Tab-separated table of C-alpha atoms and ligand atoms in Angstrom:
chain	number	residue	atom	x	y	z
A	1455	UNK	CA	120.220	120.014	86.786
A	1456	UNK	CA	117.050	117.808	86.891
A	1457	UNK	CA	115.957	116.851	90.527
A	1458	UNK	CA	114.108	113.349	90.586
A	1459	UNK	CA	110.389	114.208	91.511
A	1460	UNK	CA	108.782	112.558	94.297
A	1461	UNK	CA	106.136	109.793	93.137
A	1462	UNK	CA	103.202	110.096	95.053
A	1463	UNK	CA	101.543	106.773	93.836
A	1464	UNK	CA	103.081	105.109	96.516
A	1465	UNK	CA	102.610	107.582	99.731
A	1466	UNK	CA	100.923	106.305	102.943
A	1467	UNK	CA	98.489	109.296	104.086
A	1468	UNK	CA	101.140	110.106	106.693
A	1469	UNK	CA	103.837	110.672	104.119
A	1470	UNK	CA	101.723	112.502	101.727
A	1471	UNK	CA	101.021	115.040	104.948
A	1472	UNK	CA	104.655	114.972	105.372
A	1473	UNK	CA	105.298	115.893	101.689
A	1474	UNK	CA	102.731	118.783	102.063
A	1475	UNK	CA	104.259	120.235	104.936
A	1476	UNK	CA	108.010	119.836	103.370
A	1477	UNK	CA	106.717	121.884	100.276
A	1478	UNK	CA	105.582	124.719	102.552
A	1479	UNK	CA	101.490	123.574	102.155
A	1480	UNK	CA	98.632	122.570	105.018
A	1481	UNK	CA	98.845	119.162	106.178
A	1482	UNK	CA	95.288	119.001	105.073
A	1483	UNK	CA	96.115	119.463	101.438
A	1484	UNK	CA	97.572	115.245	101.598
A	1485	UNK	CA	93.343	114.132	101.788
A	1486	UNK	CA	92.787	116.150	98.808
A	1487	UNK	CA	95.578	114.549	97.068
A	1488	UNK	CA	95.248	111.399	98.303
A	1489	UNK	CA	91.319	111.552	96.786
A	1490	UNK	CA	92.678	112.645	93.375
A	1491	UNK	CA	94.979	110.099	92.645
A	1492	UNK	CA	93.191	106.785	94.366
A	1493	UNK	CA	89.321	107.818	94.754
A	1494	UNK	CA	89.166	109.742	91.038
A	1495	UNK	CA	92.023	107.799	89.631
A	1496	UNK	CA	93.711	111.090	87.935
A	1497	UNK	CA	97.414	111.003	87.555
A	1498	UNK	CA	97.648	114.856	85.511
A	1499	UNK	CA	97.775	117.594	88.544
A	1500	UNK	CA	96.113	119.995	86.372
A	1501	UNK	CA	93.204	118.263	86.748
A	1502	UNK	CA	93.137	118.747	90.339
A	1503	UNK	CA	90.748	121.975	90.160
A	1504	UNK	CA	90.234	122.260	94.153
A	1505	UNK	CA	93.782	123.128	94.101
A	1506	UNK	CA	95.077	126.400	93.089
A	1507	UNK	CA	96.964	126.833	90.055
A	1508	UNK	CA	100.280	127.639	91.257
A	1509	UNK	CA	99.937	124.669	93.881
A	1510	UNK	CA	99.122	122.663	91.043
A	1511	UNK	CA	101.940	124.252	88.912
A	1512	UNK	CA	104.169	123.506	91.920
A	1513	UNK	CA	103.283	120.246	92.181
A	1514	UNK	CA	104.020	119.604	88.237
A	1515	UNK	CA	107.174	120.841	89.058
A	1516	UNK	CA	108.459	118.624	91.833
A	1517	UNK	CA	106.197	115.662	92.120
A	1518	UNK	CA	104.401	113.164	89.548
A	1519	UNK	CA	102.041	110.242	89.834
A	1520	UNK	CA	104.036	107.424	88.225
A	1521	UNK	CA	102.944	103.861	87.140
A	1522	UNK	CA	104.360	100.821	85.754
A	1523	UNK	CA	103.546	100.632	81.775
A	1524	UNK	CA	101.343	98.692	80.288
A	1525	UNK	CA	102.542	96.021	78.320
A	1526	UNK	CA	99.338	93.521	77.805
A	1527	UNK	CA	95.835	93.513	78.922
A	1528	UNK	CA	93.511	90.387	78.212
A	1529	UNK	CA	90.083	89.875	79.019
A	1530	UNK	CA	88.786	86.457	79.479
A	1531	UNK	CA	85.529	85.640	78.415
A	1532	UNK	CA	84.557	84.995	82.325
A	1533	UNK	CA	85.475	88.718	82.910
A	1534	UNK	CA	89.116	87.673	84.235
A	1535	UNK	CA	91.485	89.955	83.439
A	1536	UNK	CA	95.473	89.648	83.130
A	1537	UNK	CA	97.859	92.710	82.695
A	1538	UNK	CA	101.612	92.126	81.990
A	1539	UNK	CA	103.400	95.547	83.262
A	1540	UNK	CA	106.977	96.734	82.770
A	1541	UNK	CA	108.715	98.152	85.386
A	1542	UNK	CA	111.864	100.851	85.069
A	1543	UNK	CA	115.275	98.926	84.362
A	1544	UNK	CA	113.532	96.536	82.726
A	1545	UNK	CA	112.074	93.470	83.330
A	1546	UNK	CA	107.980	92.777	83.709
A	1547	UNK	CA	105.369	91.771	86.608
A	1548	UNK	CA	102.090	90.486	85.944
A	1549	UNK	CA	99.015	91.793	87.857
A	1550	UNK	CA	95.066	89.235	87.733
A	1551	UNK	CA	91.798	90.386	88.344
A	1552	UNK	CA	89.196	88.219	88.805
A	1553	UNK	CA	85.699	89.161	89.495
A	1554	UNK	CA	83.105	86.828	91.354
A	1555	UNK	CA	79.547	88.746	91.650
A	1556	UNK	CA	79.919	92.078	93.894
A	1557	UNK	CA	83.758	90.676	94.690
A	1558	UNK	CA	86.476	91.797	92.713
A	1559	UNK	CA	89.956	90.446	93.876
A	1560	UNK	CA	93.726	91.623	92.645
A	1561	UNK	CA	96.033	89.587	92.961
A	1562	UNK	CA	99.292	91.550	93.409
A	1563	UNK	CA	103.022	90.645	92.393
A	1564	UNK	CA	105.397	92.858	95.155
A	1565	UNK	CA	108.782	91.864	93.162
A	1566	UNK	CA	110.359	91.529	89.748
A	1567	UNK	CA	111.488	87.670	89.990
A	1568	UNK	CA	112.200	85.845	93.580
A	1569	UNK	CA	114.975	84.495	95.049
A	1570	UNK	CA	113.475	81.288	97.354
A	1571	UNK	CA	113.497	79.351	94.303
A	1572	UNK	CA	110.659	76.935	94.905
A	1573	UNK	CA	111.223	74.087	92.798
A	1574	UNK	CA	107.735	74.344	91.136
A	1575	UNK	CA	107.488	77.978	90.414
A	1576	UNK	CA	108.059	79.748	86.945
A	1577	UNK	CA	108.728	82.782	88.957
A	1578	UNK	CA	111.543	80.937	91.275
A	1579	UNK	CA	112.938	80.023	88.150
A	1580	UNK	CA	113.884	83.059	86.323
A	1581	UNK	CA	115.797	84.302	89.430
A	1582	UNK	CA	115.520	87.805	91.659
A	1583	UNK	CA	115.688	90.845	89.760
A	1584	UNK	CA	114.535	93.252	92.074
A	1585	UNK	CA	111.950	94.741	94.559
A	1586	UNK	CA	109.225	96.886	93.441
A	1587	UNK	CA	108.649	99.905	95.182
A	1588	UNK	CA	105.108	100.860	97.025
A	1589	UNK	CA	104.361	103.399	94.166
A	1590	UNK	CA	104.668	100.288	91.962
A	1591	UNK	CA	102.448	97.707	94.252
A	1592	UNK	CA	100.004	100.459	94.818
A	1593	UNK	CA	99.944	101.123	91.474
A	1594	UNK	CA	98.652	97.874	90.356
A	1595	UNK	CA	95.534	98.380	92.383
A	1596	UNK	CA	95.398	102.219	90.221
A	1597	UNK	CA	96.001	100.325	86.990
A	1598	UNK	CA	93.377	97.910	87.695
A	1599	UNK	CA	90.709	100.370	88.495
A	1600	UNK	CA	91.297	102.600	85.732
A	1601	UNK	CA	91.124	100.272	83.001
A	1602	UNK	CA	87.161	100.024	84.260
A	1603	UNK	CA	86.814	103.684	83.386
A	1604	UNK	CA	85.716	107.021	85.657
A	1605	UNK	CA	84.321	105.135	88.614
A	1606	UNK	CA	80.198	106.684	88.524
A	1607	UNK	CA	79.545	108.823	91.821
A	1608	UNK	CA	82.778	107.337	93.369
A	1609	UNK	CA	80.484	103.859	93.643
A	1610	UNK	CA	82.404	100.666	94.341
A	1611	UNK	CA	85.804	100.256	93.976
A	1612	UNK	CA	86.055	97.440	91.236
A	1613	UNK	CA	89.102	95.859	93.176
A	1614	UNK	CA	87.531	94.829	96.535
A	1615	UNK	CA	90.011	92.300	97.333
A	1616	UNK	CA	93.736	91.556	97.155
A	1617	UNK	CA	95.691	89.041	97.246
A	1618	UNK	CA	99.563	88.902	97.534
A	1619	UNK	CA	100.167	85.611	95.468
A	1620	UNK	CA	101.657	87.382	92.534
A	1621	UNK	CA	105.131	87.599	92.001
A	1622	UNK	CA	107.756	87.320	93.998
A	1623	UNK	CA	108.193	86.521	97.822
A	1624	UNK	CA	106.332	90.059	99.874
A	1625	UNK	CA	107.933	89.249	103.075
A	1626	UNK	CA	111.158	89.843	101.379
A	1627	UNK	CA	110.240	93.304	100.340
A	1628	UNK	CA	108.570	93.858	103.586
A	1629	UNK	CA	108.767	97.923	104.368
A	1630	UNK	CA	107.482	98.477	100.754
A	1631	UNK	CA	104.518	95.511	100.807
A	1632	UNK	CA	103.837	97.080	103.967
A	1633	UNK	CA	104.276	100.594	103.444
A	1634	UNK	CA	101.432	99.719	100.310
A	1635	UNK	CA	99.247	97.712	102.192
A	1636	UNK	CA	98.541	100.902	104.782
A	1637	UNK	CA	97.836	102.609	100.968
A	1638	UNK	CA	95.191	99.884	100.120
A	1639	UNK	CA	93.593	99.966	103.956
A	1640	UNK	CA	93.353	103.462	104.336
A	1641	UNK	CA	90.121	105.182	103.484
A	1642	UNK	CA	91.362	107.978	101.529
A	1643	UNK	CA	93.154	105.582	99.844
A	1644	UNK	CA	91.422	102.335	98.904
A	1645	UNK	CA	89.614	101.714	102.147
A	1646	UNK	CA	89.841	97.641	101.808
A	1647	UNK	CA	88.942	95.800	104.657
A	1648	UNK	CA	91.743	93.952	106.750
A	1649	UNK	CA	89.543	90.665	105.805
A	1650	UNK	CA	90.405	91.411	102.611
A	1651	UNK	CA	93.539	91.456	101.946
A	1652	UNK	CA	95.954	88.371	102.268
A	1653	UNK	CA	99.359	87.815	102.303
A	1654	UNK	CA	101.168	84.926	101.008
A	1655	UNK	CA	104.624	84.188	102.620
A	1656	UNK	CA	106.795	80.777	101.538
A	1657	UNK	CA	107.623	81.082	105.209
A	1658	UNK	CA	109.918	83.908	106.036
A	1659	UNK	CA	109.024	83.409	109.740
A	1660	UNK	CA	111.281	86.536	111.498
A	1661	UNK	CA	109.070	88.781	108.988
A	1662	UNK	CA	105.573	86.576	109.999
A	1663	UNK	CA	106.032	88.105	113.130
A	1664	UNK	CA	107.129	91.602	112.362
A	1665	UNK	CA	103.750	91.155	110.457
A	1666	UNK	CA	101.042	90.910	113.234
A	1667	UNK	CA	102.917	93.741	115.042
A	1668	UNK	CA	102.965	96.414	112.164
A	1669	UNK	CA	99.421	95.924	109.969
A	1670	UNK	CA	96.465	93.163	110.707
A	1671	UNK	CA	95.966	91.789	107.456
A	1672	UNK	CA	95.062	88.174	106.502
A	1673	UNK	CA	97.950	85.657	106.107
A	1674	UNK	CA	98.004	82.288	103.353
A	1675	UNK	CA	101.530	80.025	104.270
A	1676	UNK	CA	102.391	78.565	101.093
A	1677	UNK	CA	102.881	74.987	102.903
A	1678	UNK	CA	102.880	71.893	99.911
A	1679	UNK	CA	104.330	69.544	102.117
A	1680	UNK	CA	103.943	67.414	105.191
A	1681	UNK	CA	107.306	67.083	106.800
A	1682	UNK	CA	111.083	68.451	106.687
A	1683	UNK	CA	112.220	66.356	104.193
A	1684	UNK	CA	109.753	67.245	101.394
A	1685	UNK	CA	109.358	71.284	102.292
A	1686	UNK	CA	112.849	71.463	102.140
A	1687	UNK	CA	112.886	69.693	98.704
A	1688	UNK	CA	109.916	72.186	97.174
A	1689	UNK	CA	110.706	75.227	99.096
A	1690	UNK	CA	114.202	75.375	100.134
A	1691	UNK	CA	113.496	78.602	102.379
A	1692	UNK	CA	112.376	75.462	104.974
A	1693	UNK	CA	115.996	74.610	105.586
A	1694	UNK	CA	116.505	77.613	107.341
A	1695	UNK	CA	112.738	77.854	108.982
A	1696	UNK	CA	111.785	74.220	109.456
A	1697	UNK	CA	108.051	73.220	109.351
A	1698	UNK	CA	108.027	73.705	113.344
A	1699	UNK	CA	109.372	76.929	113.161
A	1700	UNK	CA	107.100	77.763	110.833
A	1701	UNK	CA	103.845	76.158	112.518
A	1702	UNK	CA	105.027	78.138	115.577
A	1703	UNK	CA	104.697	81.512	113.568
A	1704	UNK	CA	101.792	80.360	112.630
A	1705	UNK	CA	100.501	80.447	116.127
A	1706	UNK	CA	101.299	83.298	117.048
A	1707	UNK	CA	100.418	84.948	113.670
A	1708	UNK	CA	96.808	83.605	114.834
A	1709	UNK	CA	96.992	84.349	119.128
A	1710	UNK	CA	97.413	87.769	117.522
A	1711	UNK	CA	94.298	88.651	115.581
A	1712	UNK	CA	90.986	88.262	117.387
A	1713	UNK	CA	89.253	85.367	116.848
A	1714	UNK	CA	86.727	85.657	114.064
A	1715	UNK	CA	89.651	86.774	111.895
A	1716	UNK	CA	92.231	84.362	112.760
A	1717	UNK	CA	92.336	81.305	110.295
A	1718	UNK	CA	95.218	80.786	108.530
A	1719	UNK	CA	95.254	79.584	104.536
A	1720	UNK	CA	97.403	76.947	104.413
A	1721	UNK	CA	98.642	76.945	100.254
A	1722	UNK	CA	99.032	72.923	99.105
A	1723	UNK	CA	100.646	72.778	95.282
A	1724	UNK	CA	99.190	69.380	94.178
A	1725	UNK	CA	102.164	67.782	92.339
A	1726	UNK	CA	101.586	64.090	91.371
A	1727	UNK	CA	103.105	61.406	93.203
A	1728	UNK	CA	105.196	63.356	95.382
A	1729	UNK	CA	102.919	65.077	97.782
A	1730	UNK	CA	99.486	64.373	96.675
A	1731	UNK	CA	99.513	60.731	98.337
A	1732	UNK	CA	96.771	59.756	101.224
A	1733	UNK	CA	100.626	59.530	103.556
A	1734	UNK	CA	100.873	63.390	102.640
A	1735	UNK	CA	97.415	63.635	103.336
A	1736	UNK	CA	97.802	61.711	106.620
A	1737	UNK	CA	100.841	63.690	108.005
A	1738	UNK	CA	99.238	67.189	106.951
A	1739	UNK	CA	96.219	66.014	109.244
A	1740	UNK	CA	98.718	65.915	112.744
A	1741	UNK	CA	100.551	68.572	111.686
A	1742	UNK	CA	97.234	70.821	111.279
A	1743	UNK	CA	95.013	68.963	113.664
A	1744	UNK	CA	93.515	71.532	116.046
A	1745	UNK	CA	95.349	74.593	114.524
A	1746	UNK	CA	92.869	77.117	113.334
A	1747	UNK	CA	94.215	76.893	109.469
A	1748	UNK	CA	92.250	76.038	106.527
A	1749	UNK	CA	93.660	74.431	103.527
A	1750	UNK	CA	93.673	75.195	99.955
A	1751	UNK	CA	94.954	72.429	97.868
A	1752	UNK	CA	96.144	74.130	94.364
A	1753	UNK	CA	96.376	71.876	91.397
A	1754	UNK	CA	99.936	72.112	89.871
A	1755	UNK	CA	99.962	74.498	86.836
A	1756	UNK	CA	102.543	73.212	84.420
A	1757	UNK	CA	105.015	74.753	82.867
A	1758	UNK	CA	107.885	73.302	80.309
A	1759	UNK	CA	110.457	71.867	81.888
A	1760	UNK	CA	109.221	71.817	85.283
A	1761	UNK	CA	109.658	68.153	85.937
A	1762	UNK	CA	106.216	68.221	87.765
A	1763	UNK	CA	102.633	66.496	86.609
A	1764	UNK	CA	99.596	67.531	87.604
A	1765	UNK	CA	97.757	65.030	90.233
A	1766	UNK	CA	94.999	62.672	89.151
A	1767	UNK	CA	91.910	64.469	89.429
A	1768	UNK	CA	91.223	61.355	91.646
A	1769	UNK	CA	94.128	61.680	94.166
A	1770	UNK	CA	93.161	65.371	94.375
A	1771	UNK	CA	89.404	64.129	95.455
A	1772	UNK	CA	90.857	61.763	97.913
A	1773	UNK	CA	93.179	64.113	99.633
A	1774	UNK	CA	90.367	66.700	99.812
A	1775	UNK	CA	87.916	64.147	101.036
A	1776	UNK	CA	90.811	62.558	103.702
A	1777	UNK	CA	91.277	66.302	105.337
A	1778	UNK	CA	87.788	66.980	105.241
A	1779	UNK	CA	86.642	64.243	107.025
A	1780	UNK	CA	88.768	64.794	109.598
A	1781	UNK	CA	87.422	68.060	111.230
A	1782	UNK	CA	90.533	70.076	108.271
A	1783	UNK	CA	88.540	72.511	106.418
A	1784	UNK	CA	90.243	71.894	102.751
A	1785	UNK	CA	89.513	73.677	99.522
A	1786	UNK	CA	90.189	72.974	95.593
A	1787	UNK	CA	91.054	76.026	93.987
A	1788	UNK	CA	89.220	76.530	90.418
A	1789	UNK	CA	89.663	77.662	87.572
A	1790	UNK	CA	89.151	81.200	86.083
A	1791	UNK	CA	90.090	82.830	82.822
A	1792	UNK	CA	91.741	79.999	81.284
A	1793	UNK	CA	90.850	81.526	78.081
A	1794	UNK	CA	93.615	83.948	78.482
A	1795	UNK	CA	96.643	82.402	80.283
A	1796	UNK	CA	95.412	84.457	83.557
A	1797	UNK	CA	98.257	82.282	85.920
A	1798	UNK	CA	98.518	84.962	88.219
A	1799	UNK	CA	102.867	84.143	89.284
A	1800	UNK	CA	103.291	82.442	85.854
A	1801	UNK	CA	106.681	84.062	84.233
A	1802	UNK	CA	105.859	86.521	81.779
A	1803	UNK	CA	106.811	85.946	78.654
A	1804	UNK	CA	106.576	82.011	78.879
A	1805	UNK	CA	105.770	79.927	76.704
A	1806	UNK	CA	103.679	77.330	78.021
A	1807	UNK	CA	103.123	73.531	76.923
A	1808	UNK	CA	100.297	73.613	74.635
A	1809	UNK	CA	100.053	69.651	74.379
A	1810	UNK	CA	98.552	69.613	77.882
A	1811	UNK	CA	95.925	72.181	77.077
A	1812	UNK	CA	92.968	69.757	75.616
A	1813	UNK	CA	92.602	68.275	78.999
A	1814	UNK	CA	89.930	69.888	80.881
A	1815	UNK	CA	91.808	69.521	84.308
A	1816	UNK	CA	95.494	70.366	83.571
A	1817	UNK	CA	94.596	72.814	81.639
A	1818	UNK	CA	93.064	74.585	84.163
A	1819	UNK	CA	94.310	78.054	85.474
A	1820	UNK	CA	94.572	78.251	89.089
A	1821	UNK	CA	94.280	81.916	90.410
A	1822	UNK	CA	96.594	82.338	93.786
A	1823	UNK	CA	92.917	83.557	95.760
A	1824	UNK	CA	91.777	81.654	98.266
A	1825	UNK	CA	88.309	82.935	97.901
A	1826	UNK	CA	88.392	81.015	94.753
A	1827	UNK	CA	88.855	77.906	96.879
A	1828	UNK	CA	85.339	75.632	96.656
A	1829	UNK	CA	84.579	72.638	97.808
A	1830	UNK	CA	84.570	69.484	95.759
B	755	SAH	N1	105.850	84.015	97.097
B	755	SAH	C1	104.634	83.877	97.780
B	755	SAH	C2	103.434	84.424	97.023
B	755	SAH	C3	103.377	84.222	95.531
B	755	SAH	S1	103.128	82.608	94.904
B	755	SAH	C4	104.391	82.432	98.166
B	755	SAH	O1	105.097	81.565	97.681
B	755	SAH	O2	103.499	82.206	98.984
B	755	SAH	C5	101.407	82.274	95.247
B	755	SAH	C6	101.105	80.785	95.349
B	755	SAH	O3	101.216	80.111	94.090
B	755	SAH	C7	102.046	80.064	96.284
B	755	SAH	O4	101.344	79.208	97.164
B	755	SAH	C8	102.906	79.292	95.303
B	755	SAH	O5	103.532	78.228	95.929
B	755	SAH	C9	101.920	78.893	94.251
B	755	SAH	N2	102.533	78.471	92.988
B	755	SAH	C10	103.731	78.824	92.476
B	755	SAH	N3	103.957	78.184	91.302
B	755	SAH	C11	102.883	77.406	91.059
B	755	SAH	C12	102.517	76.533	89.992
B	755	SAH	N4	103.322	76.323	88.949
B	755	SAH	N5	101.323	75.914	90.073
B	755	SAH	C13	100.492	76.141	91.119
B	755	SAH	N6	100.776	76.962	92.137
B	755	SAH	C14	101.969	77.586	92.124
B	756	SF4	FE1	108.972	82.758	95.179
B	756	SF4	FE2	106.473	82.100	95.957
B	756	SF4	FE3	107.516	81.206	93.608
B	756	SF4	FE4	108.451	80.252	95.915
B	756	SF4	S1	106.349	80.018	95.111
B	756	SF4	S2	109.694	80.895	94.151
B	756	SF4	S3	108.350	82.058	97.213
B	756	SF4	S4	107.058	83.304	94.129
């Protein structure tokens, strides 16, 4: 009878000590192992040669280091590069790298589909399929690494930043976002700063604050609208957290980090003529005013049968310009990769409107980083 083997991809350094002990080894065996597989990127445990053989014959037998496949890879001409990944029982995730001088940021889907069904997103569209496991969110960061080649004298990781903006909703796979977060901060893991890695939430607010108690990691609030009315239009998870609800999490999220890391991004979708008006821009003002938030106004990126336009370049510079002036720090995000599709969330697999594409501005491809964000 086959026994399934343990996947070590996805093991905090606690659980990999854990694992060591439960096989009858040292605890101190889980640093070893936890250098193989995330600081020299090797997934064959005969490769392991600090390890004896029969531990490493042992460890054949019971345990692996499993990833997602590789379906696509594409390399944009600006160095952006886009992986679509398939994922046991079917069904695909898509992982973006986009580099930006000594910064190299990942931005990280955590499920397969999502069920809050924002009336915008590709991804809300084709419905929940399931959650991925840590092994499999970890192992995007593995993938991405790799695919650079042997990493000279353990130098620079090439992913210094990550972003959770790709698929699906993370606060609804919380234990496993979190479980590969601790993965990505630890130092015998990936050893990425806290200011470095961000997590975008449409608003799950009960999780926002099971959050700041388990990890310290950045947080971006995927906002796009002023009031009640519209957020519960766009992202129907607002009719059971309403905007104050959420503003309060947002608080607290903030009382709860010290200072010089405590600025929330606040995501804006730019969808013409229904939130991209100077009234939107107006509300969003009192609603921020004095909150220590910055926004990042993201210029729709269409998809067939979305019902949505891109805003006039001109309406985006006025909303930017309205915010600004008022004491809001506001962002554009730009556009990287375009070349090669890179819309980090965009569905796999779909087919987008070509028509659009000779337009400089809609057919821009907005990475989900809010490092990318620059002022206008
Ligand atoms: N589910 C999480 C994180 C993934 S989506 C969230 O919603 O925050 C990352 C960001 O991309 C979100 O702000 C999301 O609203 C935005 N987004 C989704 N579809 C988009 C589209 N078609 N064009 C531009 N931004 C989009
Ligand atoms: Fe899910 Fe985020 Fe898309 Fe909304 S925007 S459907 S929360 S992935």
């Amino acid at each position: 009878m086959s026994v399934e083997k343990t996947n070590l991809m996805g093991l905090t350094f606690e659980q990999m000590e854990a694992f060591c002990l439960s096989i009858g080894e040292k605890k101190f065996r889980a640093q070893q192992l936890m250098k193989w597989i995330h600081h020299q990127q090797e997934d064959d445990f005969s490769q392991m040669t600090d390890l004896s053989k029969s531990l490493r014959e042992k460890l054949a037998e019971i345990a692996e280091v499993r990833l997602p496949r590789v379906i696509t890879e594409n390399i944009s001409r600006d160095g952006t590069r886009k992986w679509a990944l398939e994922v046991e029982g079917g069904g695909a995730v898509e992982m973006v790298f986009i580099p930006d001088g000594r910064r190299g940021t990942l931005c990280v889907s955590s499920q397969v589909g999502c069920a809050v069904d924002c009336s915008f997103c590709s991804t809300g569209k084709q419905g929940f399929q399931r959650d991925l496991t840590s092994a499999e969110i970890v192992g995007q960061i593995w993938l991405a690494g790799k695919s650079f080649g042997p990493r000279k004298n353990l130098g620079q990781h090439p992913v210094t930043n990550v972003v959770m903006m790709g698929m699906g909703e993370p606060l609804l796979n919380y234990d496993n976002v979190v479980n590969a977060m601790r993965v990505m901060l630890d130092n015998y893991g990936y050893g990425i700063s806290k200011r470095r890695i961000t997590l975008s939430t449409s608003g799950v607010v009960p999780m926002m604050d099971k959050l700041h108690e388990d990890i310290d990691v950045s947080l971006a609030v995927s906002l796009h609208a002023p009031n009640d009315a519209l957020r519960n239009e766009l992202v129907p998870l607002n009719r059971k957290y309403p905007l104050a609800e959420l503003l309060a999490a947002c608080d607290r999220y903030s009382e709860s980090r010290t200072h010089k890391h405590n600025t929330i991004t606040m995501e804006y979708v730019m969808l013409r003529d229904v939130n991209d008006q100077l009234e939107h821009a107006k509300q969003l003002e009192k609603l921020l005013r004095g909150r220590p938030v910055k926004v990042n106004l993201i210029p729709f990126n269409p998809f067939p049968h979305s019902g949505y336009e891109t805003s006039l370049r001109k309406d985006v510079l006025a909303f930017h310009q309205y915010l600004n002036d008022r004491g809001v720090i506001t962002t554009v995000r730009t556009t990287r990769g375009d070349d090669i599709d890179a819309a980090c969330g965009q569905l796999v697999g779909t087919v987008k409107d070509r028509t659009r594409r000779n337009e400089r501005w809609q057919k821009s491809i907005f990475l989900r980083t809010e490092q990318q964000g620059v002022a206008l």
